[in-house]
Coordinates of C-alpha atoms and ligand atoms in Angstrom, one line a residue:
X1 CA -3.6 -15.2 12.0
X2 CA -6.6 -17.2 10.6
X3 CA -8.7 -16.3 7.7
X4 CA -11.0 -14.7 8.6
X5 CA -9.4 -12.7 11.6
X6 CA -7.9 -10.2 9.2
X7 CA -10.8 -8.4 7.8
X8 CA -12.9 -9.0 10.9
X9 CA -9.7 -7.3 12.6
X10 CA -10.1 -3.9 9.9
X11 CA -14.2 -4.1 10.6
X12 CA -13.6 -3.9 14.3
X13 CA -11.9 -0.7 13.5
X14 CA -14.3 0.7 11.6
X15 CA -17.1 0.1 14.0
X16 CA -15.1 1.2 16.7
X17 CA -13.8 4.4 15.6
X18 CA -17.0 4.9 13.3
X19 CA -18.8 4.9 16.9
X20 CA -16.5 6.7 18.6
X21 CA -16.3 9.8 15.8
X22 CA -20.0 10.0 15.5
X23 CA -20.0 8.9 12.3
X24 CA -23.7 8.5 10.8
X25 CA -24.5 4.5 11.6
X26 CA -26.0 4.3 7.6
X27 CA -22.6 4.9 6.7
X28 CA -20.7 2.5 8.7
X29 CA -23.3 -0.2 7.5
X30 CA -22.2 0.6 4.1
X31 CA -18.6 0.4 4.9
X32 CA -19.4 -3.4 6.7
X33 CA -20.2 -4.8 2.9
X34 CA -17.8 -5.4 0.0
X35 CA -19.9 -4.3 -2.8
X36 CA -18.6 -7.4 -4.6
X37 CA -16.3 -10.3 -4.6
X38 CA -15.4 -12.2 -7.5
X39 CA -13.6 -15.3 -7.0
X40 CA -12.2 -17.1 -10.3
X41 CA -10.2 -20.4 -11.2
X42 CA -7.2 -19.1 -13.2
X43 CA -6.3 -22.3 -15.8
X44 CA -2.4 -21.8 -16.9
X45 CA -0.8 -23.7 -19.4
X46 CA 2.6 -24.6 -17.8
X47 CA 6.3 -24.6 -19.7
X48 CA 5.9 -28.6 -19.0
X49 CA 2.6 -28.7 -21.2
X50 CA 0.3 -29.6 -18.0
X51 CA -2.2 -27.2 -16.6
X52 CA -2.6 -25.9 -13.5
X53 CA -5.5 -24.3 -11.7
X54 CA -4.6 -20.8 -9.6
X55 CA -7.0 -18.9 -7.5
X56 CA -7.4 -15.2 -7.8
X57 CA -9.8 -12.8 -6.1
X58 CA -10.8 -9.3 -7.3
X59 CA -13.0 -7.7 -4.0
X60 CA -14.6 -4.0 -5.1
X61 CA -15.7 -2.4 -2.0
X62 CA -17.1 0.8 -2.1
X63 CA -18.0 2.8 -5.1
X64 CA -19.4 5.8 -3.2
X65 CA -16.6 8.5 -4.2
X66 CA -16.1 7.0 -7.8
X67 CA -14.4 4.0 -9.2
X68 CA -12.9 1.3 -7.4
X69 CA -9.0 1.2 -6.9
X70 CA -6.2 -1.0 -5.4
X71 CA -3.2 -3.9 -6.5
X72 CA -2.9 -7.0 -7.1
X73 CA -0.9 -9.0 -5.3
X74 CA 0.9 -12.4 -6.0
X75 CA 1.6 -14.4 -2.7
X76 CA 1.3 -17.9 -1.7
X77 CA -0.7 -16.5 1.6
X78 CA -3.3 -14.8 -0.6
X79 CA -6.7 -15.1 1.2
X80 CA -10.3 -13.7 0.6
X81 CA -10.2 -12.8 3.9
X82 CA -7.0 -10.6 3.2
X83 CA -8.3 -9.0 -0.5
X84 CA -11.3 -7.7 1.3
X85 CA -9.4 -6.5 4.1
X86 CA -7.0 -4.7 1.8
X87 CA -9.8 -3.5 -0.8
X88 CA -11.5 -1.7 3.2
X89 CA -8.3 0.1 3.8
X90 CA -8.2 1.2 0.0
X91 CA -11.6 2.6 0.6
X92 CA -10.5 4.4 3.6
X93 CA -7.2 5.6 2.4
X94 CA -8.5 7.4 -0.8
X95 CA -10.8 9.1 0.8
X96 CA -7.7 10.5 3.5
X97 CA -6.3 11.9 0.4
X98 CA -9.3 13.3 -1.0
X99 CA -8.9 11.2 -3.9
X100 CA -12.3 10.3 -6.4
X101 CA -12.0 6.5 -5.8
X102 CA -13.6 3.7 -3.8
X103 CA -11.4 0.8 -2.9
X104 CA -10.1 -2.4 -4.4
X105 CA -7.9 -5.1 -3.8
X106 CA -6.5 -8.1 -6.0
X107 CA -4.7 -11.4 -5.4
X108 CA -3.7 -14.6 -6.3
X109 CA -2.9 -17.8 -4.4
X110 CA 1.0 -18.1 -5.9
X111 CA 4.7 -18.4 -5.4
X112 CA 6.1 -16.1 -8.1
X113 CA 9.2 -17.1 -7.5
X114 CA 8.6 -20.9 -9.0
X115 CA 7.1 -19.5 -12.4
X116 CA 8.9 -19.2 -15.5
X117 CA 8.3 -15.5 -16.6
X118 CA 6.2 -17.3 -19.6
X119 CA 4.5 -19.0 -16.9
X120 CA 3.9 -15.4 -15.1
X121 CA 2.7 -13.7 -18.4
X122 CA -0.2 -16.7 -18.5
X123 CA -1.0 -16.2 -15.1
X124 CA -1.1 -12.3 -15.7
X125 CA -3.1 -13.2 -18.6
X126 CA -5.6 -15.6 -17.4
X127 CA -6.2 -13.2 -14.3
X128 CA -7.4 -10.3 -16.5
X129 CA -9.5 -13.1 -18.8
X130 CA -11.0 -13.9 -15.3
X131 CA -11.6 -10.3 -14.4
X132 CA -12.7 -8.7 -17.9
X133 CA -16.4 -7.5 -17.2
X134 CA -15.4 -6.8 -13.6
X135 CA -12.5 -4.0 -14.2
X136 CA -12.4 -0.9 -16.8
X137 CA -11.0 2.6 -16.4
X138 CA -14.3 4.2 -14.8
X139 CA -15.1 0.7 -13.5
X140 CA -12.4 -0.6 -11.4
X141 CA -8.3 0.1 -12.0
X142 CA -6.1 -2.3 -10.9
X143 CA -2.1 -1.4 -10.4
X144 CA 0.4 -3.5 -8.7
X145 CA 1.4 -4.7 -5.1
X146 CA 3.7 -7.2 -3.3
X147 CA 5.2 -9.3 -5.8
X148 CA 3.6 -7.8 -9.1
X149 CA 5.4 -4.9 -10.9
X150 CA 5.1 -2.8 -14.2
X151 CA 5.7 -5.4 -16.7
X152 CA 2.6 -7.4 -15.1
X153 CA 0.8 -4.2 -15.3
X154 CA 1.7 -4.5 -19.1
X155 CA 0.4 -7.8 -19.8
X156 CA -2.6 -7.0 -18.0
X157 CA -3.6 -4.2 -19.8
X158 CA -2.3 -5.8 -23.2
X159 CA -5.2 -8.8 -22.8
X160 CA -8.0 -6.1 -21.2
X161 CA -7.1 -4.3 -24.4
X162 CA -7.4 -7.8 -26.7
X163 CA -10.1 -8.9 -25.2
X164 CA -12.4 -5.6 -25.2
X165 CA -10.6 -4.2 -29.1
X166 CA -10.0 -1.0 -27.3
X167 CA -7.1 1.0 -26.6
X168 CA -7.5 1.3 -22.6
X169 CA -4.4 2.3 -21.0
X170 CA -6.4 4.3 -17.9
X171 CA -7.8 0.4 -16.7
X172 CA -4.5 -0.1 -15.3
X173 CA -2.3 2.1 -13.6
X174 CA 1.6 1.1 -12.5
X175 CA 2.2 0.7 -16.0
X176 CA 5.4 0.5 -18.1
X177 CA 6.4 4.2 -19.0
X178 CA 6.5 3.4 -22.9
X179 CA 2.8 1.8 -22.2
X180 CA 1.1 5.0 -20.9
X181 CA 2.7 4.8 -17.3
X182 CA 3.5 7.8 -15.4
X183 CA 6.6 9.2 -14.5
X184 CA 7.7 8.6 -10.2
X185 CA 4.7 6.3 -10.4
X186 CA 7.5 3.4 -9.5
X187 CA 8.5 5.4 -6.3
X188 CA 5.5 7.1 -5.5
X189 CA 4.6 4.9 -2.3
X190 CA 8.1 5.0 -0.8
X191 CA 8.1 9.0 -1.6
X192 CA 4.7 9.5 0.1
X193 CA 5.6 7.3 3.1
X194 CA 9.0 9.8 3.1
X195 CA 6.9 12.9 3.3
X196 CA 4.9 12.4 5.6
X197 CA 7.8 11.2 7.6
X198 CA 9.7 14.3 7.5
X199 CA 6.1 16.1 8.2
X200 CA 5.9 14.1 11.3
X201 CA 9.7 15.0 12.3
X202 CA 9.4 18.5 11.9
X203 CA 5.7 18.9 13.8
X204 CA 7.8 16.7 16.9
X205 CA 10.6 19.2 16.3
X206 CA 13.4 16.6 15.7
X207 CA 16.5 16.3 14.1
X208 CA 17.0 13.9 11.3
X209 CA 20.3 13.6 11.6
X210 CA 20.1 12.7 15.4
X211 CA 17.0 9.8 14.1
X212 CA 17.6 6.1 13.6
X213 CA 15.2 4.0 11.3
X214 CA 15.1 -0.5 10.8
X215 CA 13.1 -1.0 7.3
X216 CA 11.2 -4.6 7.3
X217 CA 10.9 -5.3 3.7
X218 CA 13.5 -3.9 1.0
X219 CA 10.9 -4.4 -2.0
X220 CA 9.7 -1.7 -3.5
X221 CA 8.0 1.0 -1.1
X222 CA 10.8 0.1 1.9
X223 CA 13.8 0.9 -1.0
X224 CA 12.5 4.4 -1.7
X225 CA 11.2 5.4 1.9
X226 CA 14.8 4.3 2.8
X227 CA 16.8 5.9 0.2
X228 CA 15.2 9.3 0.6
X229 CA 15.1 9.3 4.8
X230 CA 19.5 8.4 4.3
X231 CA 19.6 11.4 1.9
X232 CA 17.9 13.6 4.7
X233 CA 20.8 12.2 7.0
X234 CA 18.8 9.4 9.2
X235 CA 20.5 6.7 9.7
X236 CA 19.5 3.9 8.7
X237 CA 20.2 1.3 10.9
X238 CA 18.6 -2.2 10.0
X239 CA 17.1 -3.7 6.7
X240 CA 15.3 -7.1 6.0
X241 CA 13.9 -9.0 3.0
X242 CA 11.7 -12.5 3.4
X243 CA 15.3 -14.3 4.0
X244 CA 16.0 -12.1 7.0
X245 CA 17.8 -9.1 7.8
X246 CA 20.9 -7.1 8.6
X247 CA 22.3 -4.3 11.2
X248 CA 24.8 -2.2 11.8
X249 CA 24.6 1.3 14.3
X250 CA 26.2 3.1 12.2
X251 CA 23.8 3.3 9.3
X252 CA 23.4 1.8 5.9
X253 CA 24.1 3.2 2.3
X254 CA 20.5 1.8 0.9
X255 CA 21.5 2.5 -2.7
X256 CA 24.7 0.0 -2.2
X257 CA 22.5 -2.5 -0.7
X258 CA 19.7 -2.4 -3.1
X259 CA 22.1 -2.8 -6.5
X260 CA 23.8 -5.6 -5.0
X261 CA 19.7 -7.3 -4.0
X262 CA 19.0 -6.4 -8.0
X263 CA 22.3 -8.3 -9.1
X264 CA 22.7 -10.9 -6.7
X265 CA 19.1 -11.6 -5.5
X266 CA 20.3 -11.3 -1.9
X267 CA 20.4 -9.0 0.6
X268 CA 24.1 -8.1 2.0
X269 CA 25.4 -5.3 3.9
X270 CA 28.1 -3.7 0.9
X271 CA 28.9 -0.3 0.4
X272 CA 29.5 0.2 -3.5
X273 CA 32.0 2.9 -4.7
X274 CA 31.5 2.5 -8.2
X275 CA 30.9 -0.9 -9.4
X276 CA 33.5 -2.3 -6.4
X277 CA 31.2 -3.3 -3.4
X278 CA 32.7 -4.4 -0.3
X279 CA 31.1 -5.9 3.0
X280 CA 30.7 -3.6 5.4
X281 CA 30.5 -4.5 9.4
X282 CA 27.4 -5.8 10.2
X283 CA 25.2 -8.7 12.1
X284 CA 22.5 -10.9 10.9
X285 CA 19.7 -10.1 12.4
X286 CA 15.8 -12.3 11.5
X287 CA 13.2 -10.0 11.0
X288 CA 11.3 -10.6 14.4
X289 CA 14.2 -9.3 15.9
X290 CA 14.6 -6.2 13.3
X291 CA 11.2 -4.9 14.8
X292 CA 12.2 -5.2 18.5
X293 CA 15.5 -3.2 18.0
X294 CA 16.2 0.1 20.0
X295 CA 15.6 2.6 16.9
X296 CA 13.9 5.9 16.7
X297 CA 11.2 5.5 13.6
X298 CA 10.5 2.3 12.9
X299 CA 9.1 1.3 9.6
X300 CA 7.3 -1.9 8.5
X301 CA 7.1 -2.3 4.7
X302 CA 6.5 -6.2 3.8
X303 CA 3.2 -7.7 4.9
X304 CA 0.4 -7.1 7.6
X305 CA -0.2 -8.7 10.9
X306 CA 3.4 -8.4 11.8
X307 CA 3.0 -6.7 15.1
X308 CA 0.7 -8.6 17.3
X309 CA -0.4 -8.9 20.8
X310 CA 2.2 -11.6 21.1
X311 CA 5.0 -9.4 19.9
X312 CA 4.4 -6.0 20.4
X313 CA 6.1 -5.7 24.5
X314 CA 9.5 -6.3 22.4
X315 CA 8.6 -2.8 20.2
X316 CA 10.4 -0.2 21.5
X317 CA 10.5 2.3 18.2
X318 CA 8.2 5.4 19.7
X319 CA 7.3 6.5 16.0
X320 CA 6.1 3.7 13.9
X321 CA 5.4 4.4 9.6
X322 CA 3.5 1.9 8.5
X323 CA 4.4 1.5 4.9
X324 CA 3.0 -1.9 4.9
X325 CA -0.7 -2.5 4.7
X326 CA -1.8 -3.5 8.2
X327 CA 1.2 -4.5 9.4
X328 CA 0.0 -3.5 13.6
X329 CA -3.3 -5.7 14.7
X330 CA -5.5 -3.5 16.2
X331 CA -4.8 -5.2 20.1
X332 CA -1.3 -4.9 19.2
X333 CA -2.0 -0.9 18.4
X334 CA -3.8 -0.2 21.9
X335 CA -0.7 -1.4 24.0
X336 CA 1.4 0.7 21.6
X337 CA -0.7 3.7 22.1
X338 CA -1.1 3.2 25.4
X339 CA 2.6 3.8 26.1
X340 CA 2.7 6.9 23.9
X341 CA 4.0 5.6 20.4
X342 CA 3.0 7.9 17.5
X343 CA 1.6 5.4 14.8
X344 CA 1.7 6.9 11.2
X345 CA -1.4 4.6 9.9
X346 CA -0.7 2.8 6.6
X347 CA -3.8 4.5 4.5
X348 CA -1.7 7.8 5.2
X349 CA 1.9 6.4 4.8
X350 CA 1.2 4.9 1.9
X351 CA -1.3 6.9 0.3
X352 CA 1.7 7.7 -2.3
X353 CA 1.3 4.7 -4.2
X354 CA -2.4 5.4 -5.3
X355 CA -1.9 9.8 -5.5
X356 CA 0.7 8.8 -8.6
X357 CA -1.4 6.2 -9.8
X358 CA -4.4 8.7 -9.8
X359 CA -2.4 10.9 -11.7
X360 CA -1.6 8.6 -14.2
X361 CA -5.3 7.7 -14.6
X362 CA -5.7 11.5 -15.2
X363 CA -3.0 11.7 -17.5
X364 CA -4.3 8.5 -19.8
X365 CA -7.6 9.8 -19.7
X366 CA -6.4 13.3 -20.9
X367 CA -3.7 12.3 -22.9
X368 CA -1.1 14.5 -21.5
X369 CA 1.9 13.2 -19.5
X370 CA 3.3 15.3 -16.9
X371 CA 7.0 15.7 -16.4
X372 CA 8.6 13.9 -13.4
X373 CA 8.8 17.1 -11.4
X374 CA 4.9 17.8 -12.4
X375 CA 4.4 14.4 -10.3
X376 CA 6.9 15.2 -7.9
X377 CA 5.3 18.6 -6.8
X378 CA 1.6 17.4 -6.9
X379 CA 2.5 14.1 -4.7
X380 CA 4.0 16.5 -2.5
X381 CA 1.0 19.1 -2.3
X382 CA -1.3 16.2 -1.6
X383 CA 0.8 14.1 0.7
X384 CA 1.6 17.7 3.0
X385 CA -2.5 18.5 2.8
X386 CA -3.7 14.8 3.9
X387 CA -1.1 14.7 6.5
X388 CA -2.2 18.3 7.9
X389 CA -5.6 17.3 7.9
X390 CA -5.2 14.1 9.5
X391 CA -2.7 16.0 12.2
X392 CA -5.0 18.6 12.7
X393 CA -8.6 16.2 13.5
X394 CA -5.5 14.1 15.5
X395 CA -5.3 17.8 17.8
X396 CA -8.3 19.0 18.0
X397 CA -10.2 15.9 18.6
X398 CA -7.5 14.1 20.6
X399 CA -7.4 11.0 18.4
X400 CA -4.6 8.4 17.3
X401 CA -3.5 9.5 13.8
X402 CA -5.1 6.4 12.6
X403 CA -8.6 7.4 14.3
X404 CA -8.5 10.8 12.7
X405 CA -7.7 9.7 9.6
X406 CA -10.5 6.7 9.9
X407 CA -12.7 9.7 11.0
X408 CA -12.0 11.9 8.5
X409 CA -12.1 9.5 6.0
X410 CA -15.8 8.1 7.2
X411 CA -17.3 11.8 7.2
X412 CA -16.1 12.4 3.2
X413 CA -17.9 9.2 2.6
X414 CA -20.7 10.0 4.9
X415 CA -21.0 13.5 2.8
X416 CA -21.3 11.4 -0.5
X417 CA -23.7 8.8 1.4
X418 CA -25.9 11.6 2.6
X419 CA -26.3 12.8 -0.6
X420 CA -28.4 10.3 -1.3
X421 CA -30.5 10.5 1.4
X422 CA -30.4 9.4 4.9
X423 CA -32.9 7.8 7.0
X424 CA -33.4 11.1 8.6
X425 CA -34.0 12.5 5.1
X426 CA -36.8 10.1 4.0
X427 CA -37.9 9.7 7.5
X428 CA -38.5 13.5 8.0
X429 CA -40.1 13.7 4.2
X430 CA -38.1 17.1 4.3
X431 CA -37.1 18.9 0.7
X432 CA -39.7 16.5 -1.4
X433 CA -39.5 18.0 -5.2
X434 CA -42.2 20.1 -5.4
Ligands
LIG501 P1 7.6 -5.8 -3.0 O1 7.2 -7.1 -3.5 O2 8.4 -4.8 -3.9 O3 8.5 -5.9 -1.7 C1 8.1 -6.6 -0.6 C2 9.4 -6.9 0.3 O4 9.0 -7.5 1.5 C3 10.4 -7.7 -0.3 O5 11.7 -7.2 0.0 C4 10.2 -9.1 0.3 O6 11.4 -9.9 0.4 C5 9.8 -8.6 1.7 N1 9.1 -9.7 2.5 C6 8.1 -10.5 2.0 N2 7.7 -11.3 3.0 C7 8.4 -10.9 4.1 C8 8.4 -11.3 5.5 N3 7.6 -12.3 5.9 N4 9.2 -10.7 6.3 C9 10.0 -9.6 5.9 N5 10.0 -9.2 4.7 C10 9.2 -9.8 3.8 O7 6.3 -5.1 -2.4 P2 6.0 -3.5 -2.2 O8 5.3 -3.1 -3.4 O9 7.2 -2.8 -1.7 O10 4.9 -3.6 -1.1 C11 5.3 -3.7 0.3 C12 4.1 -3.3 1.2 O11 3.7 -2.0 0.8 C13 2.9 -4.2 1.0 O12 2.2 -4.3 2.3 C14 2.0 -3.4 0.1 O13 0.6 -3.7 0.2 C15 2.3 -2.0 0.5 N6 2.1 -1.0 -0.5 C16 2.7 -1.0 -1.7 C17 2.4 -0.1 -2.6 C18 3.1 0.0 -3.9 O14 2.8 0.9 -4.7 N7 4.1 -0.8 -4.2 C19 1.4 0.9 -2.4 C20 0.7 0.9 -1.1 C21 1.1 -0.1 -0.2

């Protein structure tokens, strides 16, 4: 997909189902524009003693319902195109979960993988020098995303902290527990994405234990979606990582799999008893052919754009979670709709991530940290009330879960945007102070 097709892609939605909910035109105008983009050259002294020059992007796009909020992401296919897209559906999804944020996004043009982790903590470093004036705690709140993860968090916060001679912990959130960082903030997004799965199978009235799942992406959110679906008894059938991926009918044990990925760095099908892991039967499978297979839920949890007009006849999952931001093109989406898939949109099933790192916000700010069943409980709460709401405009207006989440997303905002004043307000010179 080219650079510019991906946010063009998410502003196609928003017109669309803007349009189509009767959403107030001044609204959709302001969700058109990223309120800013900053684009900086990120100098980084390397272990060799040259320097080399990395490109990162910070894209604040909406500050209507407070703050802005979203990751950072280190990937060698970092794109403005992609931060803004990202930093839309950050918008959109706090505002599903009725959370007081705008949205965000981060990135860098990097492969993590080739850095020394000095070389990482410059990067970190130099992207938060970069960022300074652009990010604070009632500013805009950074947290992580593919390929960053709590000990970046650290370092970021470390030099906001240097550079501004403040203690600051609230401007980050995804941070180290013994830094300010919240307990179940690590497997927030993978729990979320979990609830509102088992919200979906009970309202359908299946059995989990009669449901197969294929996981694209073993990273963080896919391990803890998978993990927690297994201990609810679906099986899970097929799991992938950048190298590729692996099946077996009978079901994986995801906790086996995911020590030996931490130990090894690779991806094998083992069940561990103890420390002694042994292979168990499986095949090799890429990951183009992990989304194709003949499974009940399927759930995408690496990158977007991985369902596409060109792919999606081979789908044949009729529930699709979308852990993974954007991971269906909106073409793609229509044909899947079309033959009566039920799509759990992303800025739902992964609302989790930002929920717990809201609540860490809350609990820097106040200085009070919540135990890990305090978390537990509230992600819960929130996750079963955004999915009911988004069920319930999904009934009663006969919507795709992703349009009634889009449209109830675009009327909170429109509340906040009206409360400034419409052009049928000042128009109509109604309620002038007298
Ligand atoms: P992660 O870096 O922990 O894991 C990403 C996984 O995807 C890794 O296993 C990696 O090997 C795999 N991967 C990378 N490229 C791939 C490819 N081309 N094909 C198949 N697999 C590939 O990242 P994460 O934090 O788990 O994030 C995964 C997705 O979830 C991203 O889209 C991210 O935006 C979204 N998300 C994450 C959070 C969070 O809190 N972590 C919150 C909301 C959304």
């Amino acid at each position: 997909m080219s650079e510019r097709d991906i946010f063009e892609d998410a502003l196609c939605r928003v017109r669309e189902i803007g349009g189509d909910a009767g959403v107030d035109p001044e609204v959709i105008a302001a969700l058109m524009h990223p309120k800013a983009m900053l684009t900086a050259s990120l100098p980084v002294r390397m272990d060799d003693g040259t320097t080399r020059y990395f490109v990162g992007y910070r894209c604040r796009y909406n500050t209507v319902l407070g703050p802005t909020k979203g990751g950072v992401r280190y990937h060698p296919q970092v794109t403005r195109s992609e931060v803004q897209a990202l930093a839309l559906w950050m918008t959109v999804k706090c505002a599903v979960v009725g959370l007081p944020y705008g949205g965000a996004k981060g990135g860098v043009i990097v492969q993590p993988k080739e850095l020394s982790p000095l070389e990482l903590e410059r990067l970190s470093r130099a992207y938060v020098r970069a960022m300074a004036d652009f990010i604070g705690p009632d500013v805009d709140i950074p947290a992580p995303d593919v390929y960053t993860n709590a000990r970046i968090m650290g370092w970021m916060v470390d030099e906001f902290e240097a550079i501004h001679r403040v203690r600051a912990p609230a401007v980050i959130t995804g941070k180290p527990i013994a830094l300010g960082g919240s307990l179940g903030r690590e497997e927030a997004t993978g729990r979320g994405a979990y609830l509102v799965t088992m919200e979906l199978i009970r309202r359908r009235g299946l059995d989990p234990k009669q449901l197969s799942v294929a996981v694209q992406g073993l990273g963080n959110a896919g391990y803890h979606v998978a993990r927690l679906l297994q201990k609810e008894g679906l099986r899970i059938v097929a799991l992938s990582d950048s190298r590729g991926g692996i099946h077996a009918s009978e079901g994986f044990d995801v906790d086996s799999i995911w020590k030996e990925k931490q130990a090894s760095r690779q991806m094998r099908a083992v069940y561990c008893q103890e420390s002694v892991c042994e292979l168990v039967a499986h095949r090799q499978i890429s990951n183009a052919e992990l989304l194709g297979l003949d499974v009940d839920i399927l759930i995408p949890a690496a990158l977007e754009g991985v369902i596409t007009p060109d792919n999606v006849a081979g789908i044949r999952a009729p529930y699709i979670v979308e852990v993974a931001n954007g991971p269906i093109l909106s073409d793609a989406e229509s044909v899947l709709l079309e033959r009566g898939a039920v799509v759990v949109p992303d800025v739902l099933a992964n609302a989790g991530g930002v929920t717990a790192s809201y609540f860490e916000w809350v609990q820097n700010r106040s200085g009070y940290a919540w135990t890990l069943e305090e978390v537990r409980e509230r992600l819960a709460a929130m996750m079963s009330r955004a999915f009911g709401a988004v069920w319930d405009v999904a009934e009663q207006e006969q919507r795709s879960l992703r349009s009634a989440a889009y449209a109830l997303a675009f009327r909170r905002i429109g509340e906040a945007v009206g409360a400034h004043g419409t052009r049928e307000y000042f128009q109509a010179g109604r309620d002038a102070p007298g």
